[in-house]
Amino acid sequence: MLNVQLLLTGNELMSGDIVDTNSVFIARELKNLGVELTRKVTVGDNMQLLTEQMEQLSKDADILIINGGLGPTVDDMTAQALSETTKQSLAIHPTALEQVKAWCVKRSYRLTGPNLKQALLPTGCDIVHNPIGSAPGFSINHNSCQIICTPGVPVELKAMLREEILPNIAEQLPEELQTVTQKLKVFGIGESGLQKMVNDSYPNWPEEIELGFRATMPLLEVKLTSRSHTSTTLRDEWYSKIKGLLGQHIVSENGDSIAATVVKLLKQNGKTITTAESCTGGMIAAQLTGVAGCSDVFEAGFVTYSNRMKEKLVNVNAQTLEQFGAVSEQVVKEMVSGALAVSAADYAVSVSGVAGPDGGTEDKPVGTVWLAWANKQQVFTKKLYLPTHRIHFQNFIANTGLDLIRRLILGYHDEPRYFVERQFNSKT
Amino acid sequence: MLNVQLLLTGNELMSGDIVDTNSVFIARELKNLGVELTRKVTVGDNMQLLTEQMEQLSKDADILIINGGLGPTVDDMTAQALSETTKQSLAIHPTALEQVKAWCVKRSYRLTGPNLKQALLPTGCDIVHNPIGSAPGFSINHNSCQIICTPGVPVELKAMLREEILPNIAEQLPEELQTVTQKLKVFGIGESGLQKMVNDSYPNWPEEIELGFRATMPLLEVKLTSRSHTSTTLRDEWYSKIKGLLGQHIVSENGDSIAATVVKLLKQNGKTITTAESCTGGMIAAQLTGVAGCSDVFEAGFVTYSNRMKEKLVNVNAQTLEQFGAVSEQVVKEMVSGALAVSAADYAVSVSGVAGPDGGTEDKPVGTVWLAWANKQQVFTKKLYLPTHRIHFQNFIANTGLDLIRRLILGYHDEPRYFVERQFNSKT
């Protein structure tokens, strides 16, 4: 087993000013190769702590990835700390100098002292090309450990990792450790619910195929990971079984969100959509318009927060509002029909609910919501109950609305699990 | 100086499945006390690594906070690892047992083996009360270091930290190290721009007052931190100076977002607002309705993505659209006036722009946007240029629209800095 460890540097990581996502990215990419991180250590820009950790971790690890401290300023001290640790004096590295020069030329910058510093590296190191920024990466061996230094800027780290470092690590892996990962995005099934479904349906799930989950709210990413020597037949068999189990809950196999999937489906069918939102307040529209190229399928959305505007903009009857209240099946039905009529769209979704924290009643407590979704032929409705924080409620319900449209376009008829799990149980 | 270090445990932290925000919270809270974290180490649920790190870090630190591994399952091994490290055998701790029992009673759960395990702690430890969850925290001395074990569930950690651990650490601090922090949220000034303003206006900024920033996109949090023995007069003098410098860019002193500030201002004045959005696609409406209680001030929003719907919903002239194009001063003016008229609101904001990645022209490249904002008396307009990713563009522009309304309500007349920094420079 390859022992890979991580040393992160930077005062901003120690002060709580930024959230470390670099190590998450590194860990996830390594995991896709079948390699697990053993340890992460984070220290500020402090020479003594840096050299101490470099020495200690390099004694223990096969590969030590150092992230951060390659910039041009005085608090960027990775090269110097590594020079002290390895007892290799600092010198201008010709390849690094070329890269820094090329970077300056491309941007019409003059080469300055601080940039020159980025080429001043421990003697004997190898350069790792930075396809984006000015700071070259580099690697050096010490204590029988390969130490690889990477930039802290996330986009530079990602490019360098994908283009240079990961392929290099993959080569060092014995073939039996290399892995293949297949991913799916699903909506409406939680991690534990899904695990139970798998346990119930496939008590003999094969050891060769690792089932993993990652919450990417409100979607769940489902991953099947297997060693590259696992037979393709076995891998495909279980991928197809998990797909069968997840069924109509599968939103995408390419990482697309529900909104992106809906926009793509509408485009394929040459259809358009509109929205009439009360408690989600424009969030469904904003998710659709967050998808590039949505103008082909989305012309208009209505945010009708007050009763008066439900009447005026999407033609809800004053009497319906008075008789049944804004959070009712009748009102979301009229909202969805009105939105279809006014916009002349092919599909529509409407929502009215009690997002909270105030405004709940005994009949309609906070978390109660009615949804309607329709095409030009039919209108469907459903009442759900999701008593949670306002923003979480709005986000989940907005995605539920989009998911119901996805199911309608695809002609799906199974009940989604959230109809059961989020069922409104009358208190009377 | 108090040397505080952090040991984080959990396989989910090593696999890239979750982003570590616990350490960010701990670091920030410690910094508010004037204490800086020296080192963070993260390892998976591995007994050997855990005991090795506990021994090593406790030799170096005055206080070692351990986070995670207090749960009821077999992969929660903090207590056992600490028992091995300190050579203190595990025993049921009576106070811990009481807490676990009380927790079960409150939830009508039966006390089970796994719960009992949570009271099985190294002999001689002290209990740290967990006000929320079932896992008691505990602390023990080893290698002249106070080791404090905390739960990994963020809400439990936060409660325990605020109620028990931080006050305890504060007590150990010599008074001259304790600090006071004053915070402001600003919109439209970046970190480096602000630092330059400060350097220019106050070259003799006093050493006793530390100026810090934290990016909370799209707002910037500005912090003044000083030792508690710093004179209140000096502290107030510089807080007032920084407020003077930031001026009308200050959104809130209580952490409120722009949307929350706008909703509050409208409520105070008994006024209402509406929105007419093209390129932001409902995001302004969604931000407003994300604020609890917004129904008092927001009745309706219009998402008019197509030209046809700009005509139909907010009465833009077909001729105006044809003559000037959708992304034009004339169109946003008619949008904002139309939205005011249809909704009968007191304030309105409208936006039309090219969010990209496609749809740009030479005259109106991706990133071009027109905004209009108005009350019943006056309409204002501005063209800005922000060539960036679609989602970042939409988020920044939605907040700009809200900020312009904030300024209008408050009767502010200074030009915001983003008018200059985001100015559209015609290419002709």
mmCIF file of N, CA and C in Angstrom, chain B residues 215-261:
data_model
loop_
_atom_site.group_PDB
_atom_site.id
_atom_site.type_symbol
_atom_site.label_atom_id
_atom_site.label_comp_id
_atom_site.label_asym_id
_atom_site.label_seq_id
_atom_site.Cartn_x
_atom_site.Cartn_y
_atom_site.Cartn_z
ATOM 1 N N ALA B 215 -13.437 37.114 3.428
ATOM 2 C CA ALA B 215 -14.317 37.160 2.265
ATOM 3 C C ALA B 215 -15.523 36.267 2.532
ATOM 4 N N THR B 216 -16.727 36.846 2.502
ATOM 5 C CA THR B 216 -17.963 36.061 2.630
ATOM 6 C C THR B 216 -18.808 36.444 1.421
ATOM 7 N N MET B 217 -18.372 35.958 0.262
ATOM 8 C CA MET B 217 -18.891 36.355 -1.045
ATOM 9 C C MET B 217 -20.406 36.546 -1.086
ATOM 10 N N PRO B 218 -20.877 37.662 -1.635
ATOM 11 C CA PRO B 218 -20.095 38.749 -2.229
ATOM 12 C C PRO B 218 -19.752 39.856 -1.230
ATOM 13 N N LEU B 219 -20.013 39.634 0.043
ATOM 14 C CA LEU B 219 -19.678 40.655 1.036
ATOM 15 C C LEU B 219 -18.271 40.431 1.582
ATOM 16 N N LEU B 220 -17.702 41.496 2.133
ATOM 17 C CA LEU B 220 -16.425 41.389 2.819
ATOM 18 C C LEU B 220 -16.664 41.706 4.291
ATOM 19 N N GLU B 221 -16.168 40.839 5.167
ATOM 20 C CA GLU B 221 -16.258 41.135 6.595
ATOM 21 C C GLU B 221 -14.978 41.833 7.023
ATOM 22 N N VAL B 222 -15.138 42.977 7.672
ATOM 23 C CA VAL B 222 -13.989 43.760 8.143
ATOM 24 C C VAL B 222 -13.969 43.676 9.666
ATOM 25 N N LYS B 223 -12.811 43.308 10.219
ATOM 26 C CA LYS B 223 -12.735 43.096 11.668
ATOM 27 C C LYS B 223 -11.648 43.969 12.293
ATOM 28 N N LEU B 224 -11.968 44.606 13.392
ATOM 29 C CA LEU B 224 -10.951 45.287 14.193
ATOM 30 C C LEU B 224 -10.793 44.502 15.483
ATOM 31 N N THR B 225 -9.585 44.031 15.725
ATOM 32 C CA THR B 225 -9.345 43.250 16.930
ATOM 33 C C THR B 225 -8.301 43.954 17.788
ATOM 34 N N SER B 226 -8.598 44.073 19.066
ATOM 35 C CA SER B 226 -7.619 44.690 19.966
ATOM 36 C C SER B 226 -7.614 43.939 21.287
ATOM 37 N N ARG B 227 -6.509 44.039 22.007
ATOM 38 C CA ARG B 227 -6.425 43.414 23.327
ATOM 39 C C ARG B 227 -7.443 44.078 24.247
ATOM 40 N N SER B 228 -7.946 43.307 25.193
ATOM 41 C CA SER B 228 -9.014 43.854 26.030
ATOM 42 C C SER B 228 -8.535 45.019 26.889
ATOM 43 N N HIS B 229 -7.212 45.117 27.124
ATOM 44 C CA HIS B 229 -6.739 46.241 27.938
ATOM 45 C C HIS B 229 -6.539 47.518 27.112
ATOM 46 N N THR B 230 -6.678 47.400 25.773
ATOM 47 C CA THR B 230 -6.598 48.602 24.934
ATOM 48 C C THR B 230 -7.708 49.559 25.356
ATOM 49 N N SER B 231 -7.417 50.854 25.383
ATOM 50 C CA SER B 231 -8.422 51.780 25.910
ATOM 51 C C SER B 231 -9.641 51.811 25.001
ATOM 52 N N THR B 232 -10.804 51.864 25.625
ATOM 53 C CA THR B 232 -12.052 51.911 24.876
ATOM 54 C C THR B 232 -12.061 53.129 23.957
ATOM 55 N N THR B 233 -11.496 54.214 24.417
ATOM 56 C CA THR B 233 -11.437 55.438 23.614
ATOM 57 C C THR B 233 -10.697 55.195 22.306
ATOM 58 N N LEU B 234 -9.513 54.565 22.411
ATOM 59 C CA LEU B 234 -8.716 54.296 21.214
ATOM 60 C C LEU B 234 -9.472 53.363 20.274
ATOM 61 N N ARG B 235 -10.063 52.308 20.845
ATOM 62 C CA ARG B 235 -10.799 51.319 20.052
ATOM 63 C C ARG B 235 -11.957 51.993 19.318
ATOM 64 N N ASP B 236 -12.723 52.786 20.046
ATOM 65 C CA ASP B 236 -13.873 53.450 19.446
ATOM 66 C C ASP B 236 -13.440 54.468 18.396
ATOM 67 N N GLU B 237 -12.322 55.141 18.658
ATOM 68 C CA GLU B 237 -11.812 56.143 17.715
ATOM 69 C C GLU B 237 -11.520 55.483 16.363
ATOM 70 N N TRP B 238 -10.868 54.313 16.387
ATOM 71 C CA TRP B 238 -10.472 53.680 15.122
ATOM 72 C C TRP B 238 -11.620 52.931 14.471
ATOM 73 N N TYR B 239 -12.550 52.472 15.283
ATOM 74 C CA TYR B 239 -13.753 51.865 14.713
ATOM 75 C C TYR B 239 -14.519 52.940 13.939
ATOM 76 N N SER B 240 -14.599 54.124 14.537
ATOM 77 C CA SER B 240 -15.278 55.221 13.885
ATOM 78 C C SER B 240 -14.516 55.661 12.648
ATOM 79 N N LYS B 241 -13.181 55.642 12.686
ATOM 80 C CA LYS B 241 -12.407 56.020 11.498
ATOM 81 C C LYS B 241 -12.619 55.024 10.354
ATOM 82 N N ILE B 242 -12.621 53.736 10.664
ATOM 83 C CA ILE B 242 -12.801 52.751 9.590
ATOM 84 C C ILE B 242 -14.228 52.856 9.053
ATOM 85 N N LYS B 243 -15.171 53.142 9.936
ATOM 86 C CA LYS B 243 -16.547 53.338 9.463
ATOM 87 C C LYS B 243 -16.631 54.543 8.539
ATOM 88 N N GLY B 244 -15.907 55.603 8.877
ATOM 89 C CA GLY B 244 -15.878 56.797 8.039
ATOM 90 C C GLY B 244 -15.317 56.482 6.658
ATOM 91 N N LEU B 245 -14.274 55.664 6.647
ATOM 92 C CA LEU B 245 -13.605 55.314 5.399
ATOM 93 C C LEU B 245 -14.509 54.437 4.524
ATOM 94 N N LEU B 246 -15.186 53.483 5.141
ATOM 95 C CA LEU B 246 -16.047 52.561 4.397
ATOM 96 C C LEU B 246 -17.356 53.232 3.995
ATOM 97 N N GLY B 247 -17.781 54.163 4.834
ATOM 98 C CA GLY B 247 -18.934 55.015 4.525
ATOM 99 C C GLY B 247 -20.157 54.238 4.089
ATOM 100 N N GLN B 248 -20.682 54.607 2.950
ATOM 101 C CA GLN B 248 -21.939 54.055 2.477
ATOM 102 C C GLN B 248 -21.788 52.619 1.953
ATOM 103 N N HIS B 249 -20.556 52.093 1.956
ATOM 104 C CA HIS B 249 -20.368 50.694 1.581
ATOM 105 C C HIS B 249 -20.707 49.734 2.718
ATOM 106 N N ILE B 250 -20.905 50.272 3.910
ATOM 107 C CA ILE B 250 -21.240 49.410 5.046
ATOM 108 C C ILE B 250 -22.672 48.900 4.910
ATOM 109 N N VAL B 251 -22.816 47.584 4.842
ATOM 110 C CA VAL B 251 -24.138 46.972 4.703
ATOM 111 C C VAL B 251 -24.756 46.740 6.077
ATOM 112 N N SER B 252 -23.980 46.235 7.010
ATOM 113 C CA SER B 252 -24.523 45.964 8.334
ATOM 114 C C SER B 252 -23.416 45.846 9.374
ATOM 115 N N GLU B 253 -23.788 46.081 10.627
ATOM 116 C CA GLU B 253 -22.845 45.883 11.732
ATOM 117 C C GLU B 253 -23.213 44.629 12.528
ATOM 118 N N ASN B 254 -24.276 43.952 12.110
ATOM 119 C CA ASN B 254 -24.729 42.764 12.852
ATOM 120 C C ASN B 254 -24.625 41.488 12.022
ATOM 121 N N GLY B 255 -23.916 41.566 10.888
ATOM 122 C CA GLY B 255 -23.731 40.368 10.072
ATOM 123 C C GLY B 255 -24.801 40.157 9.013
ATOM 124 N N ASP B 256 -25.800 41.028 8.940
ATOM 125 C CA ASP B 256 -26.896 40.862 7.968
ATOM 126 C C ASP B 256 -26.397 40.943 6.520
ATOM 127 N N SER B 257 -27.012 40.151 5.649
ATOM 128 C CA SER B 257 -26.773 40.227 4.205
ATOM 129 C C SER B 257 -27.412 41.494 3.655
ATOM 130 N N ILE B 258 -27.160 41.783 2.356
ATOM 131 C CA ILE B 258 -27.792 42.961 1.748
ATOM 132 C C ILE B 258 -29.304 42.759 1.707
ATOM 133 N N ALA B 259 -29.746 41.548 1.304
ATOM 134 C CA ALA B 259 -31.188 41.280 1.222
ATOM 135 C C ALA B 259 -31.850 41.489 2.587
ATOM 136 N N ALA B 260 -31.227 40.976 3.645
ATOM 137 C CA ALA B 260 -31.809 41.121 4.993
ATOM 138 C C ALA B 260 -31.862 42.588 5.391
ATOM 139 N N THR B 261 -30.812 43.336 5.023
ATOM 140 C CA THR B 261 -30.793 44.765 5.345
ATOM 141 C C THR B 261 -31.899 45.497 4.590
#
